[in-house]
Amino acid sequence: MSEGAVAPRRTKQRAAIGALMEDLADFRTAQQVHEALREAGDRVGLSTVYRTLQAMAESGEVDVIRTADGESAYRSCRIHGHHHHLVCRSCGRTVEISGPDVEDWAAEIGRQHGFRDIGHELELFGLCADCAAS
Ligand SMILES: [Zn+2]
Ligand SMILES: [Zn+2]
Ligand SMILES: [Zn+2]
């Protein structure tokens, strides 16, 4: 394969993964994304899916959280910019949330200790109503 043939193929895979992520409502691990791609007939290697999702997370195209199992899970969020997630630890159902109180608290704690440019990551995990009922 010539050098020039590599990039378009990679771009195509990234486009396929990006399109799938747009369709998925909830956080999915690379393994789950890989399975969904296979079901859709896309033959993409698991390591490519990992790398692509990681790159998309770094560029802000998808959000990434760490699940209770310590795995990375990815989601294409409708909200751009800073926000948090409420995630069902059973089915993965996700609600995007903003927490003004948390933002104020984080800024205030930073101020008290003389820190600037405070960032934080906060995700809430629980059981959604459907999972709790079954
Ligand atoms: Zn998000
Ligand atoms: Zn659930
Ligand atoms: Zn926040």
Short mmCIF file of C-alpha atoms and ligand atoms in Angstrom, two decimals:
data_model
loop_
_atom_site.label_atom_id
_atom_site.label_comp_id
_atom_site.label_asym_id
_atom_site.label_seq_id
_atom_site.Cartn_x
_atom_site.Cartn_y
_atom_site.Cartn_z
CA MET A 1 0.00 0.00 0.00
CA SER A 2 1.33 3.42 -0.91
CA GLU A 3 1.85 6.09 1.69
CA GLY A 4 -0.99 8.15 0.25
CA ALA A 5 -3.55 5.36 0.69
CA VAL A 6 -3.17 5.24 4.46
CA ALA A 7 -4.63 8.61 5.39
CA PRO A 8 -7.92 8.32 3.45
CA ARG A 9 -8.56 4.92 4.99
CA ARG A 10 -7.94 6.28 8.46
CA THR A 11 -10.20 9.25 7.72
CA LYS A 12 -12.93 6.88 6.53
CA GLN A 13 -12.72 4.83 9.71
CA ARG A 14 -12.83 7.95 11.80
CA ALA A 15 -15.89 9.11 9.87
CA ALA A 16 -17.59 5.75 10.42
CA ILE A 17 -16.84 5.86 14.15
CA GLY A 18 -17.93 9.50 14.33
CA ALA A 19 -21.24 8.72 12.60
CA LEU A 20 -21.89 5.82 14.95
CA MET A 21 -21.14 7.96 17.99
CA GLU A 22 -23.71 10.50 16.77
CA ASP A 23 -26.33 7.73 16.81
CA LEU A 24 -25.48 6.39 20.25
CA ALA A 25 -27.28 8.10 23.10
CA ASP A 26 -25.21 6.67 25.92
CA PHE A 27 -21.61 6.18 26.94
CA ARG A 28 -19.99 3.19 25.26
CA THR A 29 -16.62 1.58 25.81
CA ALA A 30 -14.28 1.04 22.85
CA GLN A 31 -15.22 -2.65 22.98
CA GLN A 32 -18.93 -1.82 22.68
CA VAL A 33 -18.30 0.66 19.86
CA HIS A 34 -16.24 -2.00 18.11
CA GLU A 35 -19.09 -4.52 18.41
CA ALA A 36 -21.64 -2.01 17.10
CA LEU A 37 -19.39 -1.26 14.10
CA ARG A 38 -19.05 -4.95 13.36
CA GLU A 39 -22.82 -5.42 13.51
CA ALA A 40 -23.17 -2.55 11.04
CA GLY A 41 -20.73 -4.33 8.74
CA ASP A 42 -17.73 -2.07 9.30
CA ARG A 43 -14.54 -4.06 9.62
CA VAL A 44 -12.47 -1.90 11.92
CA GLY A 45 -9.92 -3.35 14.32
CA LEU A 46 -10.43 -2.93 18.05
CA SER A 47 -7.08 -1.14 18.47
CA THR A 48 -8.09 1.33 15.73
CA VAL A 49 -11.36 1.98 17.55
CA TYR A 50 -9.43 2.59 20.79
CA ARG A 51 -6.98 4.97 19.12
CA THR A 52 -9.67 6.81 17.19
CA LEU A 53 -11.89 7.32 20.23
CA GLN A 54 -8.91 8.53 22.24
CA ALA A 55 -8.00 11.03 19.51
CA MET A 56 -11.61 12.20 19.29
CA ALA A 57 -11.71 12.67 23.06
CA GLU A 58 -8.49 14.70 22.97
CA SER A 59 -9.87 16.97 20.26
CA GLY A 60 -13.15 17.36 22.14
CA GLU A 61 -15.33 15.60 19.57
CA VAL A 62 -16.49 13.10 22.17
CA ASP A 63 -16.68 13.13 25.93
CA VAL A 64 -14.88 10.48 27.93
CA ILE A 65 -15.62 9.25 31.42
CA ARG A 66 -14.18 6.50 33.54
CA THR A 67 -16.78 3.87 34.41
CA ALA A 68 -17.10 2.19 37.80
CA ASP A 69 -15.07 -0.69 36.31
CA GLY A 70 -12.24 1.69 35.51
CA GLU A 71 -12.87 1.54 31.77
CA SER A 72 -13.00 4.57 29.51
CA ALA A 73 -16.40 5.19 27.95
CA TYR A 74 -17.13 7.65 25.16
CA ARG A 75 -20.12 9.66 24.07
CA SER A 76 -20.86 12.31 21.50
CA CYS A 77 -22.52 14.96 23.62
CA ARG A 78 -25.09 17.48 22.44
CA ILE A 79 -23.78 20.09 24.85
CA HIS A 80 -20.41 21.53 23.93
CA GLY A 81 -18.37 23.08 26.64
CA HIS A 82 -18.17 22.19 30.27
CA HIS A 83 -20.85 19.92 31.71
CA HIS A 84 -21.34 16.81 33.81
CA HIS A 85 -23.13 13.50 33.40
CA LEU A 86 -25.58 11.44 35.37
CA VAL A 87 -24.96 7.87 34.25
CA CYS A 88 -26.90 4.67 35.00
CA ARG A 89 -24.33 2.14 36.11
CA SER A 90 -26.57 -0.71 34.94
CA CYS A 91 -27.70 0.26 31.41
CA GLY A 92 -25.47 3.26 30.73
CA ARG A 93 -28.37 5.69 30.22
CA THR A 94 -26.93 9.20 30.36
CA VAL A 95 -28.32 12.59 31.25
CA GLU A 96 -26.27 15.71 30.65
CA ILE A 97 -26.35 17.99 33.64
CA SER A 98 -24.89 21.30 34.63
CA GLY A 99 -24.16 22.12 38.23
CA PRO A 100 -23.85 25.85 38.88
CA ASP A 101 -23.40 25.21 42.61
CA VAL A 102 -20.49 22.88 41.89
CA GLU A 103 -18.86 25.47 39.63
CA ASP A 104 -19.16 28.14 42.34
CA TRP A 105 -17.90 25.79 45.03
CA ALA A 106 -14.87 24.75 42.95
CA ALA A 107 -13.98 28.35 42.17
CA GLU A 108 -14.39 29.36 45.81
CA ILE A 109 -12.21 26.51 47.12
CA GLY A 110 -9.54 27.46 44.62
CA ARG A 111 -9.74 31.10 45.64
CA GLN A 112 -9.43 30.24 49.33
CA HIS A 113 -6.18 28.41 48.66
CA GLY A 114 -4.81 30.93 46.22
CA PHE A 115 -5.21 28.63 43.19
CA ARG A 116 -6.11 29.89 39.75
CA ASP A 117 -7.47 28.22 36.66
CA ILE A 118 -9.34 25.55 38.60
CA GLY A 119 -10.70 22.61 36.64
CA HIS A 120 -12.60 19.56 37.79
CA GLU A 121 -14.18 16.37 36.56
CA LEU A 122 -17.36 15.17 38.15
CA GLU A 123 -19.66 12.39 37.02
CA LEU A 124 -22.60 11.01 38.94
CA PHE A 125 -23.41 7.32 38.77
CA GLY A 126 -26.60 5.59 39.92
CA LEU A 127 -29.52 3.46 38.84
CA CYS A 128 -32.01 4.97 36.38
CA ALA A 129 -35.75 4.67 37.12
CA ASP A 130 -36.20 1.75 34.69
CA CYS A 131 -33.29 -0.23 36.11
CA ALA A 132 -34.32 0.50 39.69
CA ALA A 133 -37.85 -0.79 38.92
CA SER A 134 -36.75 -4.09 37.38
ZN ZN B 1 -21.04 15.13 27.86
ZN ZN B 2 -30.50 2.06 33.73
ZN ZN B 3 -18.34 21.48 36.47
#
